[in-house]
Each structure stands twice: as C-alpha cells, then as structure tokens.
Amino acid sequence: MLSMDRIYLIKKLAADGLSTRAIAKKTGFNRETVMKYIKKKVAVPGPFRERRPSKLDAYLPCLKDLLQSDSAVTNRKLKLTSKRIHELVSTGKLTDELPPLDVSARTIERAVKEIRGELAVDNGSKHLKLLHAAGKAQVDFGEVTMLGPAGESRHFILVMSFAHSNFRLAHLLPAQNFECLAHGLTEMFKRIGRVPTTLRCDNMSTAVAKIIRRKDIDKGQCNHDATDHPRRVTENFLAFMAAYGFDAEFCNPASGNEKGSVENAVGWVRRNFFCPLRLFDGNYDALNDALSAFCLAEAQKPHYRRKPKTIEALFKEDMAAMKPLPDAEAADEVTHTWGRATVTEDCRVKVDTNEYQVNLQPGEKVIVKKFWNKLVFYTDRRKPVSEAVRLYDSHKDSIDWSVELKLLSQRPSAFNSSYLQAICPAEVRGYLKQLTAPKRSVLLRALLQRVRKTNSIVDELEMLRQAIRDYGNESVEVVAAGYRGAEDVLTDSIKPMENVSQALGDMKLEPRCYSDVFKQLEGRRHD
C-alpha cells in the first residue's frame, strides 16, 4: 500500500487533467497502480494489519484446546510455558494428526499470548469499578520479616484501609489466629476512637467456618448474608461483631480484587515502614506506637486522586459515618477463646504445638483461656492454676520454675538431666554436681523459696553464683543461708533513728528480779 503523500500526488495530478500514462511516467508507478488509486476512495489508514495466512493455522485449534485445559490447573508451577509448547509443536508431540512443524519460538509465543488473551476474556476476568461509601473499611493480613536476636523472624501485620479516604492503619502481631485478629482490630478501633460500619475481608478461617453453596442454604448451615455471600461464620467472630456493632462482608473465593484498597495498603505498609529490615526486640507495644504514628503522619498528605484535599480531611467524613466504641468491659470479653487439654505425665499442657508446665496431677483436665499474648489455665471447677506467656514458635517448652524447682528439690538426683542445669552458670552447675543429693536439695529449696518471691530465675541464679563465691568453702547450709540473706541489710549499715526525744534516752528503769514479777502475777491470779 502506498503512503498517503504518494496517494495525494496521484490524486492531484489526475485532478490537474493528466492522463494515466502521464501520471505513471511522472511518478514511476505502473498504469494499473495509478488507475487503482485514482478510482479508490481516500481514507485515513487504520492501525490494523491484515492477517496473513500462516503455516501455524492448522495447529491453532489444538493449541487452544491445550491452553484451555491448562487454565484449569490450580498449581501455577505446573502451568505450560511457551517454550514447552514450542517443543511439542516442533517434535510432533502436540497431536498425532499433525506432523512436526519447523517454526520459531517467537511465533509460538505470539500465538500463545493471543489465545490466552481470548480465554481470559471468555472467563469473565473483567472488574467493576465500585463506589466506596464513607465509614466502610477493608482488613487483611500481610507477612513481614524483621531482624531479632536470633536472626530473621516472621511476623504479621493486620492492615485496615478506608477506601473512601484512603486512610490506612496497621498493627503488628505474632500470628493470624482469632485472638490476634480480635486484639489488632480492638487496638485500631481504640486509636481512631470509632468503629467502621462494615468490614470487608477475605474468607479467613478465623472468621469463616464454611462457604455455603446456594443449593445448601436451606440446610440451616448459613448464619450470615444468605442473600449475596452465604457463609457459616465462627461463633467467636459473631460475638466480636455483636460486641462492636459492625457488619461483615466477605469476598468471593480467590477474589482479592474485591478488597483492592487493603491489598494495596498491605504492600504500601511493608515497603514504606518495614523496608529495609527493621530491628525488633520483641516489644510489640513500642513498635505498634511507631507504626501508628507513621500512618497518621502519612494521612497529612494530599489524596492521590482528590487533590488538594488531604487524606485526614477525607477521613473525617469516614469518622462521621462510623459508630461509637462500645463499653470497654463488654469489648474485652470477646477477644479471647477457650480450649481444653489434659495434663501429661511430665506435668505439661499442650496448646497448639507448644507445651506449658502446670502444677497439676497427670491426667487432670484443664481449661485454657487463650489471649493473643498469654494463656490462663483453670481446673474444671474454674479455679485459676497459673498464667504463661503464649509462645508462637513450634515445639517449644514453657517452664514454670516454681513447679520445676519443687519437683527437682524432691528429686535432686535428677539435676544432671534437668532443664535447670542447662541454664545454670558454670560455677553454679559445677558446685551443685559435686554435692550429694540431700545437700543439693538444701540449696534447691533455697532457690525455690526465692524464685517464688521474685519470679526471676536468671537473677536468682546470678545471686546464687555470688553466694557460692563468698561461702563456697563453708558447708552447704552456710551457702544456703548466705544466699537467702543476700539482700538483707547489715546491722552496722542501719541508720540511727532521728528525732528521738533526749529524755527517752535518759530514762532509768527500776531494776526488778524475775521472782518478784512471778509473785506479783501469782497474787493477781488469786485476787
């Protein structure tokens, strides 16, 4: 096809009265071409290219069937690549009906891209642009990595985003269980002083027990949103919703785009606050204060679409539409869960994958009250037993040292294989090992007495080491006595009493003997 400037030249010469022969001679084109463009209507050339026949055409139906079946594979690692399809075509393994085809990999790549685009359109992957009402929020978990004393550690951020104003708030947590979810939401509600009217989230197992098919709605399993998104919501999350008065909207399965605001917010928080890797000493309160301050400072910036309004100014519209906070006591009753366990032979209670030592008999039933950061153990009769810091590592053992030391003082010969000897300073370990079992028990009972008072095994072992240095050449009873009185104040170091009357020091008492006192008491008895 000729360019527009050449077509214009032919049309102009024809309009000037030149013959076809003269135009052909002047332009260098043959007469058929000149005649063609003289008769052809002038039109702006379009961007579309006419598709030429290709030797790959006979293979396209087979390629489409192959890619259509491949789209049903859920594991992305097992998806067919263009390179693999090119190998199948060039070796004749694509189908027995067609021979091997000598074709370039680039030609196969273009064909695969075109077919996959058609399949995506057929599958209805288009998204609607939705309006976001004020007061509604979206929540989601995201994973972050930080540097701790033992190296890299994995944590989770619960992010809440308000699509109307683009206001974002996040809270760092050790896990994604219900206790962490409830605690994180509660803390973020407290920071903004209001409760969103609706929370949109995915089908997290901490909130959704089951996705109900529409044909199963009449079976009585659905307890939330039977009209649009039938769900069986967990009792804990229902109680949390009732206490705070918000409604919940759950996305369709594998449809993260339905909460795109918070999906973007998770990446935004991770990139702008947690990169590069932050140092973390385990103090969640301090880090969450810094994270909240960061989010509030970012809210001072203009909205990305509704400039010059700031995010904070638009968030005031969200605040006006939201609900007030409920009573604090009522809200605190819905942030924990309950569990049951049985005491093992070594006086442990297993929660998740970790074990916690308790002062109960083996085989006894225990009720566990689970908070995000601690566990409270009760007997079947609601009698409190003990508390323990909740562990989030795998297969860890939490030691209650008052229980451990009591058992060890009763069985001092087991010291060499105990948890205590593993954490003892070398001097303390060596001293205890060279003692006989009865004498070792004396020192273990002293250690138990002080641990019950201070609840710090590390500090007490350090004080015991100092007592061994000071009195180690004496008997074990002297060492134990010195250790028990390590914090006692010496008599010579006690300051004299002040503001004591001088007359009190000058008082003289009449001397009396004990026999006179007894006679006086004897006489009063007869009276």
Short mmCIF file of C-alpha atoms in Angstrom, two decimals:
data_model
loop_
_atom_site.label_atom_id
_atom_site.label_comp_id
_atom_site.label_asym_id
_atom_site.label_seq_id
_atom_site.Cartn_x
_atom_site.Cartn_y
_atom_site.Cartn_z
CA MET A 1 0.00 0.00 0.00
CA LEU A 2 1.26 3.44 -0.97
CA SER A 3 1.86 6.13 1.61
CA MET A 4 -0.61 9.00 1.90
CA ASP A 5 1.72 11.57 0.34
CA ARG A 6 2.06 9.44 -2.82
CA ILE A 7 -1.69 8.83 -2.98
CA TYR A 8 -2.18 12.59 -2.66
CA LEU A 9 0.26 13.20 -5.54
CA ILE A 10 -1.59 10.77 -7.87
CA LYS A 11 -4.98 12.33 -6.98
CA LYS A 12 -3.66 15.86 -7.56
CA LEU A 13 -2.13 15.05 -10.94
CA ALA A 14 -5.36 13.38 -12.03
CA ALA A 15 -7.31 16.43 -10.88
CA ASP A 16 -4.97 18.63 -12.95
CA GLY A 17 -6.04 16.70 -16.10
CA LEU A 18 -3.03 14.46 -16.65
CA SER A 19 -3.66 11.11 -18.27
CA THR A 20 -2.98 7.82 -16.61
CA ARG A 21 0.03 7.28 -18.87
CA ALA A 22 1.47 10.71 -17.97
CA ILE A 23 0.96 10.18 -14.24
CA ALA A 24 2.64 6.78 -14.42
CA LYS A 25 5.56 8.25 -16.29
CA LYS A 26 5.93 11.11 -13.78
CA THR A 27 5.56 9.11 -10.60
CA GLY A 28 7.28 5.90 -11.70
CA PHE A 29 4.31 3.66 -10.88
CA ASN A 30 2.72 1.35 -13.45
CA ARG A 31 -0.58 2.33 -15.02
CA GLU A 32 -2.60 -0.30 -13.11
CA THR A 33 -1.45 1.13 -9.78
CA VAL A 34 -2.21 4.70 -10.87
CA MET A 35 -5.67 3.66 -12.09
CA LYS A 36 -6.33 1.80 -8.82
CA TYR A 37 -5.64 4.83 -6.61
CA ILE A 38 -7.44 7.25 -8.89
CA LYS A 39 -10.64 5.22 -8.50
CA LYS A 40 -10.11 4.35 -4.79
CA LYS A 41 -11.75 6.50 -2.14
CA VAL A 42 -9.37 8.34 0.12
CA ALA A 43 -9.41 7.14 3.77
CA VAL A 44 -7.16 7.59 6.81
CA PRO A 45 -5.09 4.42 7.13
CA GLY A 46 -6.11 2.32 10.16
CA PRO A 47 -3.83 0.70 12.73
CA PHE A 48 -4.99 -2.84 11.95
CA ARG A 49 -2.87 -5.18 9.94
CA GLU A 50 -4.35 -7.73 7.68
CA ARG A 51 -3.59 -11.18 8.99
CA ARG A 52 -1.62 -13.23 6.54
CA PRO A 53 -2.04 -16.98 6.24
CA SER A 54 0.44 -18.87 8.44
CA LYS A 55 1.67 -22.44 8.47
CA LEU A 56 0.67 -22.48 12.15
CA ASP A 57 -3.05 -22.07 11.34
CA ALA A 58 -3.70 -25.81 11.25
CA TYR A 59 -2.25 -26.15 14.77
CA LEU A 60 -4.21 -23.31 16.40
CA PRO A 61 -7.33 -25.39 17.33
CA CYS A 62 -5.11 -27.91 19.11
CA LEU A 63 -3.22 -25.13 20.87
CA LYS A 64 -6.46 -23.57 22.07
CA ASP A 65 -7.73 -26.87 23.47
CA LEU A 66 -4.40 -27.44 25.21
CA LEU A 67 -4.32 -23.98 26.81
CA GLN A 68 -7.99 -24.16 27.80
CA SER A 69 -7.40 -27.39 29.73
CA ASP A 70 -4.20 -25.93 31.20
CA SER A 71 -6.17 -22.97 32.61
CA ALA A 72 -7.93 -25.40 35.00
CA VAL A 73 -4.65 -26.36 36.71
CA THR A 74 -4.58 -24.70 40.14
CA ASN A 75 -0.86 -25.08 40.80
CA ARG A 76 0.89 -22.27 38.94
CA LYS A 77 4.15 -24.23 38.98
CA LEU A 78 2.56 -26.83 36.70
CA LYS A 79 1.40 -24.36 34.03
CA LEU A 80 2.56 -24.87 30.45
CA THR A 81 5.15 -22.43 29.17
CA SER A 82 5.56 -21.18 25.61
CA LYS A 83 8.93 -22.91 25.46
CA ARG A 84 7.35 -26.26 26.30
CA ILE A 85 4.57 -25.75 23.75
CA HIS A 86 7.16 -24.88 21.07
CA GLU A 87 8.92 -28.16 21.86
CA LEU A 88 5.67 -30.10 21.50
CA VAL A 89 4.89 -28.50 18.13
CA SER A 90 8.39 -28.85 16.70
CA THR A 91 8.67 -32.52 17.73
CA GLY A 92 5.17 -33.54 16.62
CA LYS A 93 4.03 -34.45 20.15
CA LEU A 94 1.21 -31.92 20.18
CA THR A 95 -1.14 -34.23 18.31
CA ASP A 96 -0.87 -37.43 16.27
CA GLU A 97 -2.92 -35.88 13.48
CA LEU A 98 -0.34 -33.23 12.57
CA PRO A 99 3.33 -33.64 11.66
CA PRO A 100 6.21 -31.81 13.33
CA LEU A 101 6.41 -28.16 12.34
CA ASP A 102 9.58 -26.15 11.88
CA VAL A 103 8.52 -22.86 13.47
CA SER A 104 10.31 -20.25 15.56
CA ALA A 105 9.77 -19.94 19.32
CA ARG A 106 8.74 -16.30 18.84
CA THR A 107 5.86 -17.33 16.55
CA ILE A 108 4.61 -19.79 19.20
CA GLU A 109 4.92 -17.10 21.90
CA ARG A 110 2.73 -14.68 19.91
CA ALA A 111 0.12 -17.39 19.25
CA VAL A 112 0.04 -18.48 22.91
CA LYS A 113 -0.31 -14.89 24.10
CA GLU A 114 -3.20 -14.27 21.72
CA ILE A 115 -5.04 -17.46 22.72
CA ARG A 116 -4.58 -16.82 26.44
CA GLY A 117 -5.94 -13.32 25.99
CA GLU A 118 -9.06 -14.71 24.32
CA LEU A 119 -9.51 -17.26 27.12
CA ALA A 120 -9.18 -14.54 29.77
CA VAL A 121 -11.95 -12.53 28.10
CA ASP A 122 -14.13 -15.63 27.86
CA ASN A 123 -13.62 -16.38 31.56
CA GLY A 124 -15.03 -13.00 32.54
CA SER A 125 -11.93 -11.62 34.28
CA LYS A 126 -13.11 -8.02 33.94
CA HIS A 127 -13.57 -5.97 37.09
CA LEU A 128 -16.21 -3.43 38.02
CA LYS A 129 -15.22 -0.03 39.34
CA LEU A 130 -17.17 0.36 42.58
CA LEU A 131 -18.22 3.30 44.72
CA HIS A 132 -16.97 3.29 48.30
CA ALA A 133 -19.26 4.70 50.97
CA ALA A 134 -17.82 6.60 53.94
CA GLY A 135 -17.36 4.62 57.13
CA LYS A 136 -16.63 1.26 55.48
CA ALA A 137 -13.26 -0.42 55.93
CA GLN A 138 -11.32 -3.34 54.49
CA VAL A 139 -8.97 -5.57 56.52
CA ASP A 140 -6.31 -8.10 55.59
CA PHE A 141 -3.19 -9.76 56.99
CA GLY A 142 0.25 -9.38 55.45
CA GLU A 143 3.56 -11.05 56.25
CA VAL A 144 6.70 -9.08 57.17
CA THR A 145 10.25 -10.06 58.10
CA MET A 146 12.35 -8.38 60.79
CA LEU A 147 15.73 -8.92 62.43
CA GLY A 148 15.70 -10.20 66.01
CA PRO A 149 18.31 -11.52 68.46
CA ALA A 150 18.17 -14.95 66.78
CA GLY A 151 18.24 -13.62 63.21
CA GLU A 152 15.36 -13.10 60.82
CA SER A 153 11.88 -13.62 62.26
CA ARG A 154 8.47 -13.70 60.62
CA HIS A 155 5.59 -11.54 61.84
CA PHE A 156 2.22 -10.39 60.54
CA ILE A 157 0.60 -7.01 60.07
CA LEU A 158 -3.15 -6.53 60.27
CA VAL A 159 -3.96 -3.63 57.94
CA MET A 160 -7.21 -1.67 57.88
CA SER A 161 -7.93 0.62 54.92
CA PHE A 162 -10.77 3.05 54.29
CA ALA A 163 -11.32 3.15 50.52
CA HIS A 164 -13.35 6.39 50.70
CA SER A 165 -10.47 8.44 52.13
CA ASN A 166 -7.50 6.08 51.54
CA PHE A 167 -6.73 6.29 55.29
CA ARG A 168 -4.62 3.33 56.42
CA LEU A 169 -3.78 1.89 59.81
CA ALA A 170 -1.73 -1.21 60.69
CA HIS A 171 -0.94 -3.31 63.76
CA LEU A 172 1.93 -5.80 64.15
CA LEU A 173 1.05 -9.25 65.54
CA PRO A 174 2.86 -12.57 66.05
CA ALA A 175 0.26 -14.76 64.28
CA GLN A 176 -3.00 -14.80 62.31
CA ASN A 177 -5.21 -16.63 64.84
CA PHE A 178 -8.51 -15.24 66.11
CA GLU A 179 -7.00 -13.84 69.30
CA CYS A 180 -4.50 -11.77 67.30
CA LEU A 181 -7.21 -10.68 64.85
CA ALA A 182 -9.52 -9.53 67.65
CA HIS A 183 -6.71 -7.80 69.54
CA GLY A 184 -5.44 -6.00 66.43
CA LEU A 185 -8.90 -4.77 65.44
CA THR A 186 -9.62 -3.66 69.01
CA GLU A 187 -6.41 -1.65 69.20
CA MET A 188 -7.04 0.04 65.85
CA PHE A 189 -10.62 0.86 66.83
CA LYS A 190 -9.27 2.47 70.02
CA ARG A 191 -6.71 4.52 68.10
CA ILE A 192 -9.31 6.09 65.81
CA GLY A 193 -11.97 6.21 68.54
CA ARG A 194 -14.71 4.81 66.30
CA VAL A 195 -15.92 1.54 64.76
CA PRO A 196 -16.44 1.09 60.99
CA THR A 197 -19.97 0.32 59.87
CA THR A 198 -18.75 -2.57 57.72
CA LEU A 199 -15.56 -4.61 57.49
CA ARG A 200 -14.78 -6.30 54.19
CA CYS A 201 -12.32 -9.20 54.36
CA ASP A 202 -11.46 -12.47 52.67
CA ASN A 203 -12.65 -15.87 53.86
CA MET A 204 -10.08 -16.19 56.66
CA SER A 205 -10.56 -19.31 58.76
CA THR A 206 -10.62 -17.22 61.95
CA ALA A 207 -13.92 -15.69 60.78
CA VAL A 208 -15.48 -18.04 58.21
CA ALA A 209 -16.13 -21.65 59.19
CA LYS A 210 -17.64 -22.61 55.83
CA ILE A 211 -18.59 -21.10 52.47
CA ILE A 212 -22.19 -22.13 51.80
CA ARG A 213 -23.31 -23.05 48.31
CA ARG A 214 -26.62 -21.58 47.29
CA LYS A 215 -28.16 -25.01 46.84
CA ASP A 216 -27.32 -25.75 50.50
CA ILE A 217 -28.78 -22.57 52.03
CA ASP A 218 -31.95 -24.40 53.12
CA LYS A 219 -29.93 -26.91 55.16
CA GLY A 220 -29.63 -24.49 58.06
CA GLN A 221 -25.85 -24.03 58.00
CA CYS A 222 -25.84 -20.40 56.83
CA ASN A 223 -25.83 -17.79 59.60
CA HIS A 224 -24.62 -14.71 57.69
CA ASP A 225 -25.56 -12.88 54.47
CA ALA A 226 -27.75 -15.52 52.85
CA THR A 227 -28.63 -13.09 50.02
CA ASP A 228 -25.26 -12.29 48.44
CA HIS A 229 -22.45 -14.23 50.15
CA PRO A 230 -23.80 -17.15 52.22
CA ARG A 231 -21.35 -18.01 54.99
CA ARG A 232 -21.10 -20.01 58.17
CA VAL A 233 -19.32 -17.52 60.48
CA THR A 234 -17.48 -18.76 63.58
CA GLU A 235 -19.07 -18.13 66.97
CA ASN A 236 -16.07 -16.11 68.16
CA PHE A 237 -16.24 -13.72 65.22
CA LEU A 238 -20.03 -13.40 65.54
CA ALA A 239 -19.58 -12.44 69.19
CA PHE A 240 -16.92 -9.90 68.21
CA MET A 241 -19.25 -8.40 65.58
CA ALA A 242 -22.12 -8.20 68.09
CA ALA A 243 -19.95 -6.52 70.74
CA TYR A 244 -18.64 -3.82 68.41
CA GLY A 245 -21.78 -3.47 66.28
CA PHE A 246 -20.24 -3.68 62.82
CA ASP A 247 -21.31 -5.79 59.86
CA ALA A 248 -19.00 -8.04 57.81
CA GLU A 249 -18.73 -8.54 54.06
CA PHE A 250 -16.76 -11.49 52.74
CA CYS A 251 -15.19 -11.58 49.28
CA ASN A 252 -15.80 -14.33 46.78
CA PRO A 253 -13.18 -17.11 46.91
CA ALA A 254 -9.88 -16.20 45.20
CA SER A 255 -11.09 -12.65 44.54
CA GLY A 256 -8.62 -10.37 46.25
CA ASN A 257 -9.53 -7.61 43.80
CA GLU A 258 -12.81 -7.20 45.71
CA LYS A 259 -10.78 -5.61 48.53
CA GLY A 260 -8.16 -3.95 46.38
CA SER A 261 -7.78 -0.97 48.71
CA VAL A 262 -6.39 -3.02 51.58
CA GLU A 263 -4.41 -5.28 49.23
CA ASN A 264 -2.53 -2.20 48.06
CA ALA A 265 -2.27 -0.92 51.64
CA VAL A 266 -0.53 -4.11 52.82
CA GLY A 267 2.20 -3.70 50.21
CA TRP A 268 2.44 0.02 50.92
CA VAL A 269 3.00 -0.52 54.66
CA ARG A 270 5.52 -3.30 54.02
CA ARG A 271 7.56 -1.24 51.53
CA ASN A 272 7.48 2.09 53.35
CA PHE A 273 7.79 1.03 57.00
CA PHE A 274 9.40 -2.41 57.13
CA CYS A 275 11.99 -1.98 54.37
CA PRO A 276 14.90 -2.25 54.84
CA LEU A 277 14.65 -4.92 57.54
CA ARG A 278 13.88 -3.41 60.91
CA LEU A 279 15.44 -4.47 64.22
CA PHE A 280 12.84 -5.91 66.60
CA ASP A 281 13.43 -6.73 70.26
CA GLY A 282 10.01 -8.29 70.89
CA ASN A 283 8.34 -5.12 72.23
CA TYR A 284 5.08 -5.09 70.27
CA ASP A 285 3.67 -2.04 72.06
CA ALA A 286 6.62 0.21 71.17
CA LEU A 287 6.72 -0.86 67.53
CA ASN A 288 2.94 -0.50 67.11
CA ASP A 289 3.12 3.02 68.55
CA ALA A 290 5.74 3.88 65.92
CA LEU A 291 3.68 2.19 63.18
CA SER A 292 0.56 4.11 64.17
CA ALA A 293 2.47 7.41 64.23
CA PHE A 294 3.77 6.65 60.72
CA CYS A 295 0.25 6.02 59.38
CA LEU A 296 -1.11 9.20 60.99
CA ALA A 297 1.75 11.26 59.54
CA GLU A 298 1.10 9.85 56.05
CA ALA A 299 -2.55 10.89 56.41
CA GLN A 300 -1.44 14.54 56.30
CA LYS A 301 -0.55 14.15 52.62
CA PRO A 302 -2.96 15.01 49.77
CA HIS A 303 -5.24 12.29 48.45
CA TYR A 304 -3.78 10.75 45.29
CA ARG A 305 -6.94 11.45 43.25
CA ARG A 306 -8.89 14.15 45.08
CA LYS A 307 -6.20 16.79 45.45
CA PRO A 308 -5.75 19.23 47.15
CA LYS A 309 -7.80 17.54 49.91
CA THR A 310 -5.72 15.62 52.42
CA ILE A 311 -6.39 12.04 53.48
CA GLU A 312 -7.06 13.27 57.01
CA ALA A 313 -9.73 15.70 55.82
CA LEU A 314 -11.49 12.97 53.87
CA PHE A 315 -11.16 10.59 56.83
CA LYS A 316 -13.30 12.98 58.88
CA GLU A 317 -16.15 12.02 56.55
CA ASP A 318 -15.45 8.38 57.39
CA MET A 319 -15.43 9.22 61.10
CA ALA A 320 -18.81 10.96 60.86
CA ALA A 321 -20.37 7.85 59.33
CA MET A 322 -18.82 5.36 61.78
CA LYS A 323 -20.20 4.07 65.09
CA PRO A 324 -19.06 4.86 68.64
CA LEU A 325 -16.90 2.48 70.64
CA PRO A 326 -18.75 0.04 72.90
CA ASP A 327 -18.27 -0.34 76.64
CA ALA A 328 -14.66 -1.35 77.37
CA GLU A 329 -15.55 -4.26 79.66
CA ALA A 330 -18.00 -5.73 77.17
CA ALA A 331 -15.46 -5.42 74.35
CA ASP A 332 -12.71 -7.16 76.35
CA GLU A 333 -14.87 -10.25 76.77
CA VAL A 334 -14.76 -11.12 73.05
CA THR A 335 -11.00 -11.01 72.36
CA HIS A 336 -10.17 -14.46 73.75
CA THR A 337 -11.11 -18.06 73.08
CA TRP A 338 -11.42 -21.17 75.24
CA GLY A 339 -9.81 -24.58 74.89
CA ARG A 340 -9.46 -27.86 76.76
CA ALA A 341 -6.43 -30.03 77.42
CA THR A 342 -5.17 -32.85 79.59
CA VAL A 343 -2.07 -32.73 81.81
CA THR A 344 0.64 -35.07 80.55
CA GLU A 345 2.81 -37.35 82.67
CA ASP A 346 5.53 -34.70 82.92
CA CYS A 347 3.03 -32.04 84.10
CA ARG A 348 2.66 -30.29 80.76
CA VAL A 349 -0.35 -28.89 78.90
CA LYS A 350 -0.10 -28.85 75.11
CA VAL A 351 -1.55 -25.80 73.32
CA ASP A 352 -1.09 -25.65 69.55
CA THR A 353 2.36 -27.22 69.12
CA ASN A 354 3.92 -25.93 72.36
CA GLU A 355 3.91 -27.28 75.93
CA TYR A 356 3.37 -25.35 79.18
CA GLN A 357 4.25 -26.62 82.64
CA VAL A 358 1.48 -26.51 85.30
CA ASN A 359 1.24 -27.53 88.95
CA LEU A 360 -1.39 -30.23 88.44
CA GLN A 361 -1.55 -34.00 88.55
CA PRO A 362 -1.05 -36.02 85.33
CA GLY A 363 -4.33 -36.87 83.64
CA GLU A 364 -6.19 -33.91 85.13
CA LYS A 365 -8.44 -31.91 82.78
CA VAL A 366 -7.53 -28.28 82.17
CA ILE A 367 -9.46 -25.37 80.66
CA VAL A 368 -7.29 -22.87 78.78
CA LYS A 369 -8.24 -19.23 78.27
CA LYS A 370 -6.31 -18.02 75.21
CA PHE A 371 -5.32 -14.39 74.71
CA TRP A 372 -3.07 -13.12 71.95
CA ASN A 373 -0.09 -12.80 74.33
CA LYS A 374 -0.83 -15.11 77.27
CA LEU A 375 -2.58 -18.29 78.39
CA VAL A 376 -4.53 -18.71 81.63
CA PHE A 377 -5.05 -22.23 82.97
CA TYR A 378 -8.06 -23.29 85.07
CA THR A 379 -9.27 -26.51 86.60
CA ASP A 380 -12.64 -27.97 85.65
CA ARG A 381 -14.10 -26.12 88.65
CA ARG A 382 -12.94 -22.72 87.39
CA LYS A 383 -10.10 -22.48 89.88
CA PRO A 384 -7.16 -20.49 88.42
CA VAL A 385 -3.95 -22.50 88.24
CA SER A 386 -1.35 -20.31 86.56
CA GLU A 387 -0.57 -18.00 83.66
CA ALA A 388 2.06 -18.33 80.95
CA VAL A 389 3.39 -16.17 78.14
CA ARG A 390 1.99 -17.53 74.88
CA LEU A 391 4.64 -18.98 72.58
CA TYR A 392 4.44 -18.72 68.80
CA ASP A 393 7.43 -20.88 67.90
CA SER A 394 7.00 -24.55 67.07
CA HIS A 395 7.50 -27.35 69.61
CA LYS A 396 8.77 -25.13 72.43
CA ASP A 397 8.58 -25.87 76.17
CA SER A 398 7.48 -23.19 78.66
CA ILE A 399 8.90 -23.84 82.15
CA ASP A 400 7.14 -22.75 85.34
CA TRP A 401 10.23 -22.55 87.55
CA SER A 402 8.31 -22.68 90.81
CA VAL A 403 6.88 -26.04 89.70
CA GLU A 404 10.14 -27.27 88.19
CA LEU A 405 12.21 -26.40 91.28
CA LYS A 406 9.69 -28.00 93.62
CA LEU A 407 9.87 -31.27 91.68
CA LEU A 408 13.66 -31.03 91.43
CA SER A 409 14.09 -30.38 95.16
CA GLN A 410 12.13 -33.59 95.78
CA ARG A 411 14.27 -35.49 93.24
CA PRO A 412 17.71 -33.80 93.49
CA SER A 413 19.49 -36.70 91.80
CA ALA A 414 17.75 -35.73 88.52
CA PHE A 415 19.63 -32.41 88.39
CA ASN A 416 22.22 -33.60 85.86
CA SER A 417 19.49 -34.16 83.22
CA SER A 418 17.23 -31.27 84.17
CA TYR A 419 16.36 -28.01 82.40
CA LEU A 420 17.90 -26.13 85.35
CA GLN A 421 21.43 -27.42 84.80
CA ALA A 422 21.18 -26.36 81.14
CA ILE A 423 20.72 -22.69 82.08
CA CYS A 424 22.88 -22.57 85.23
CA PRO A 425 26.12 -20.56 85.18
CA ALA A 426 29.15 -22.83 85.06
CA GLU A 427 30.10 -22.16 88.70
CA VAL A 428 26.63 -23.00 89.98
CA ARG A 429 26.39 -26.13 87.84
CA GLY A 430 29.77 -27.40 88.98
CA TYR A 431 29.03 -26.72 92.64
CA LEU A 432 25.66 -28.50 92.57
CA LYS A 433 27.05 -31.51 90.71
CA GLN A 434 29.73 -32.19 93.33
CA LEU A 435 27.16 -32.16 96.16
CA THR A 436 25.39 -35.25 97.38
CA ALA A 437 21.65 -35.44 96.63
CA PRO A 438 20.48 -34.44 100.19
CA LYS A 439 22.82 -31.44 100.31
CA ARG A 440 21.85 -30.46 96.76
CA SER A 441 18.22 -30.48 97.88
CA VAL A 442 19.03 -27.90 100.58
CA LEU A 443 20.25 -25.42 98.00
CA LEU A 444 17.41 -26.18 95.58
CA ARG A 445 14.83 -25.47 98.29
CA ALA A 446 16.51 -22.13 98.98
CA LEU A 447 16.41 -21.33 95.27
CA LEU A 448 12.72 -22.32 95.12
CA GLN A 449 11.92 -20.06 98.07
CA ARG A 450 13.46 -17.01 96.45
CA VAL A 451 12.10 -17.72 92.94
CA ARG A 452 8.57 -17.80 94.36
CA LYS A 453 9.25 -14.36 95.80
CA THR A 454 10.99 -12.67 92.85
CA ASN A 455 9.76 -14.78 89.89
CA SER A 456 13.11 -14.29 88.10
CA ILE A 457 15.20 -17.42 87.64
CA VAL A 458 18.01 -15.58 85.82
CA ASP A 459 18.56 -13.03 88.60
CA GLU A 460 18.37 -15.69 91.28
CA LEU A 461 20.95 -17.90 89.61
CA GLU A 462 23.30 -14.93 89.43
CA MET A 463 22.79 -14.23 93.15
CA LEU A 464 23.37 -17.92 93.90
CA ARG A 465 26.64 -17.78 91.98
CA GLN A 466 27.77 -14.85 94.14
CA ALA A 467 26.81 -16.72 97.31
CA ILE A 468 28.85 -19.72 96.17
CA ARG A 469 31.84 -17.43 95.57
CA ASP A 470 31.50 -15.92 99.05
CA TYR A 471 30.68 -19.04 101.10
CA GLY A 472 31.70 -21.94 98.88
CA ASN A 473 34.41 -23.09 101.34
CA GLU A 474 31.82 -23.46 104.11
CA SER A 475 29.05 -26.03 104.44
CA VAL A 476 26.10 -26.08 102.07
CA GLU A 477 23.87 -24.81 104.91
CA VAL A 478 26.05 -21.72 105.17
CA VAL A 479 25.86 -21.18 101.41
CA ALA A 480 22.07 -21.51 101.53
CA ALA A 481 21.80 -19.11 104.47
CA GLY A 482 24.07 -16.59 102.76
CA TYR A 483 22.04 -16.90 99.55
CA ARG A 484 18.72 -16.44 101.38
CA GLY A 485 20.02 -13.33 103.09
CA ALA A 486 21.80 -11.90 100.08
CA GLU A 487 19.63 -8.81 100.13
CA ASP A 488 19.50 -8.40 103.91
CA VAL A 489 20.88 -5.13 105.32
CA LEU A 490 23.77 -5.39 107.77
CA THR A 491 23.11 -4.07 111.27
CA ASP A 492 26.07 -1.67 111.15
CA SER A 493 24.70 -0.09 107.96
CA ILE A 494 21.29 0.75 109.52
CA LYS A 495 20.98 4.49 110.13
CA PRO A 496 20.18 5.59 113.68
CA MET A 497 16.68 6.81 114.44
CA GLU A 498 16.17 10.51 114.07
CA ASN A 499 14.04 12.98 116.11
CA VAL A 500 14.06 10.70 119.19
CA SER A 501 13.47 12.61 122.41
CA GLN A 502 16.59 13.05 124.54
CA ALA A 503 14.54 12.36 127.63
CA LEU A 504 13.78 8.88 126.36
CA GLY A 505 17.46 8.06 126.41
CA ASP A 506 17.84 9.38 130.00
CA MET A 507 15.01 7.30 131.42
CA LYS A 508 16.03 4.96 134.25
CA LEU A 509 14.01 1.86 134.97
CA GLU A 510 13.91 0.43 138.43
CA PRO A 511 15.63 -2.95 138.46
CA ARG A 512 13.37 -5.85 139.26
CA CYS A 513 14.05 -9.54 139.63
CA TYR A 514 12.06 -12.28 137.94
CA SER A 515 10.89 -13.78 141.26
CA ASP A 516 9.18 -10.54 142.25
CA VAL A 517 7.41 -10.45 138.92
CA PHE A 518 6.19 -14.03 139.33
CA LYS A 519 4.95 -13.31 142.87
CA GLN A 520 3.08 -10.25 141.63
CA LEU A 521 1.42 -12.23 138.85
CA GLU A 522 0.60 -15.06 141.28
CA GLY A 523 -1.10 -12.62 143.61
CA ARG A 524 -3.22 -11.12 140.81
CA ARG A 525 -4.37 -14.58 139.85
CA HIS A 526 -5.65 -15.30 143.40
CA ASP A 527 -7.38 -11.92 143.52
#
